[in-house]
Coordinates of C-alpha atoms in Angstrom, one line a residue:
M22 CA 0.0 0.2 -0.5
V23 CA 1.1 3.2 -1.3
D24 CA 1.3 6.4 1.5
K25 CA -0.9 9.0 -0.4
R26 CA 0.0 11.6 2.3
K27 CA 3.1 14.7 0.8
S28 CA 5.3 15.9 2.0
P29 CA 5.3 19.2 3.9
R30 CA 6.4 22.1 1.5
K31 CA 8.2 24.2 2.7
F32 CA 8.4 28.0 1.9
D33 CA 10.8 30.7 1.9
E34 CA 10.4 33.4 4.9
E35 CA 10.2 36.7 1.2
F36 CA 6.7 34.1 0.0
K37 CA 5.4 34.1 3.7
K38 CA 6.4 38.2 3.9
S39 CA 4.4 38.8 0.4
I40 CA 1.4 36.0 1.1
V41 CA 0.7 38.4 4.3
K42 CA 0.9 42.3 2.3
L43 CA -1.1 40.1 -0.1
Y44 CA -3.7 39.5 3.5
E45 CA -2.9 42.7 4.6
G46 CA -3.4 44.4 1.1
G47 CA -7.7 43.2 1.6
K48 CA -7.4 39.4 1.0
S49 CA -8.7 37.2 2.6
Q50 CA -6.5 33.7 4.8
N51 CA -8.9 32.8 2.3
A52 CA -9.0 33.3 -1.4
L53 CA -4.4 33.1 -0.3
A54 CA -4.8 29.9 1.1
N55 CA -7.2 28.9 -2.1
E56 CA -5.4 30.1 -5.0
Y57 CA -1.4 29.4 -4.1
G58 CA -2.7 26.1 -3.1
I59 CA -1.3 26.2 0.8
A60 CA -3.1 25.2 3.9
L61 CA -5.3 28.3 5.4
S62 CA -4.0 27.7 8.8
S63 CA -0.5 28.4 7.7
V64 CA -1.3 31.4 6.3
A65 CA -3.0 32.0 9.8
R66 CA 0.2 31.3 11.2
W67 CA 2.1 33.8 8.4
V68 CA -0.1 36.9 9.8
K69 CA 0.4 35.7 13.3
Q70 CA 4.3 35.4 12.5
Y71 CA 5.2 38.5 10.0
S72 CA 1.6 41.1 10.3
E73 CA 3.9 44.0 11.5
V74 CA 2.8 46.7 14.1
K75 CA 3.7 50.1 14.7
I76 CA 4.3 52.2 17.4
D77 CA 4.6 55.5 18.0
D78 CA 8.1 56.4 17.3
D79 CA 7.2 55.2 13.8
T80 CA 9.5 52.2 14.0
I81 CA 7.7 49.1 13.1
L82 CA 8.5 46.0 14.3
T83 CA 6.6 42.6 13.7
A84 CA 5.1 40.0 16.1
R85 CA 8.4 37.4 16.5
Q86 CA 10.3 40.3 17.5
I87 CA 7.4 41.9 19.9
K88 CA 7.1 38.1 21.6
Q89 CA 11.7 37.8 21.5
L90 CA 11.3 41.6 22.8
Q91 CA 8.9 39.8 25.7
K92 CA 11.0 37.4 26.9
R93 CA 14.0 39.4 26.8
N94 CA 12.0 41.5 29.6
L95 CA 10.8 38.9 31.7
Q96 CA 14.4 38.0 31.6
L97 CA 15.9 41.4 33.1
E98 CA 12.9 41.8 35.0
E99 CA 13.8 38.1 37.0
E100 CA 17.3 39.8 36.8
N101 CA 16.1 42.8 38.3
L102 CA 14.4 41.1 41.4
I103 CA 17.6 38.9 41.4
L104 CA 19.7 42.3 42.2
K105 CA 16.9 43.3 44.9
K106 CA 16.8 39.6 46.7
A107 CA 21.3 40.6 46.7
I108 CA 21.4 43.7 47.8
A109 CA 19.2 43.7 50.7
I110 CA 21.4 40.3 51.6
F111 CA 24.2 42.1 51.5
T112 CA 23.2 45.0 53.1
P113 CA 24.5 46.2 56.5
H114 CA 21.3 46.9 58.1
S115 CA 21.7 50.1 60.0
T116 CA 20.7 49.5 63.9
N117 CA 19.8 52.8 66.2
D118 CA 21.5 51.3 69.5

C-alpha cells in the first residue's frame, strides 16, 4: 500500500511575507489559501508571525520581534529581582542602638 500523504512543502521567508502583504492589502486568508494552494492554517500562522505593528516613534515591529522583546523583558525582570534580593542580603542593616 502506498502512503498518499503529501510531504510538507517548504516556503521561503520572502514568499511568506509576500502572502502576508497580500492579506494586509485586503485579500482574505481563505482566498490566499485557495489561490496559492496553501493550507489555511499556514496562512493564518504567517499572518500572525509576519504582520507588522507600528509603534509611536514610527518603528515597525513584527509579531516575532515583539515576542522576542517580551521574552527579553521577562528575563531582565527576573535578573532585576535577583539583584534586589542580593542587595537586601548584602547591605548591612543600620541599627539605632
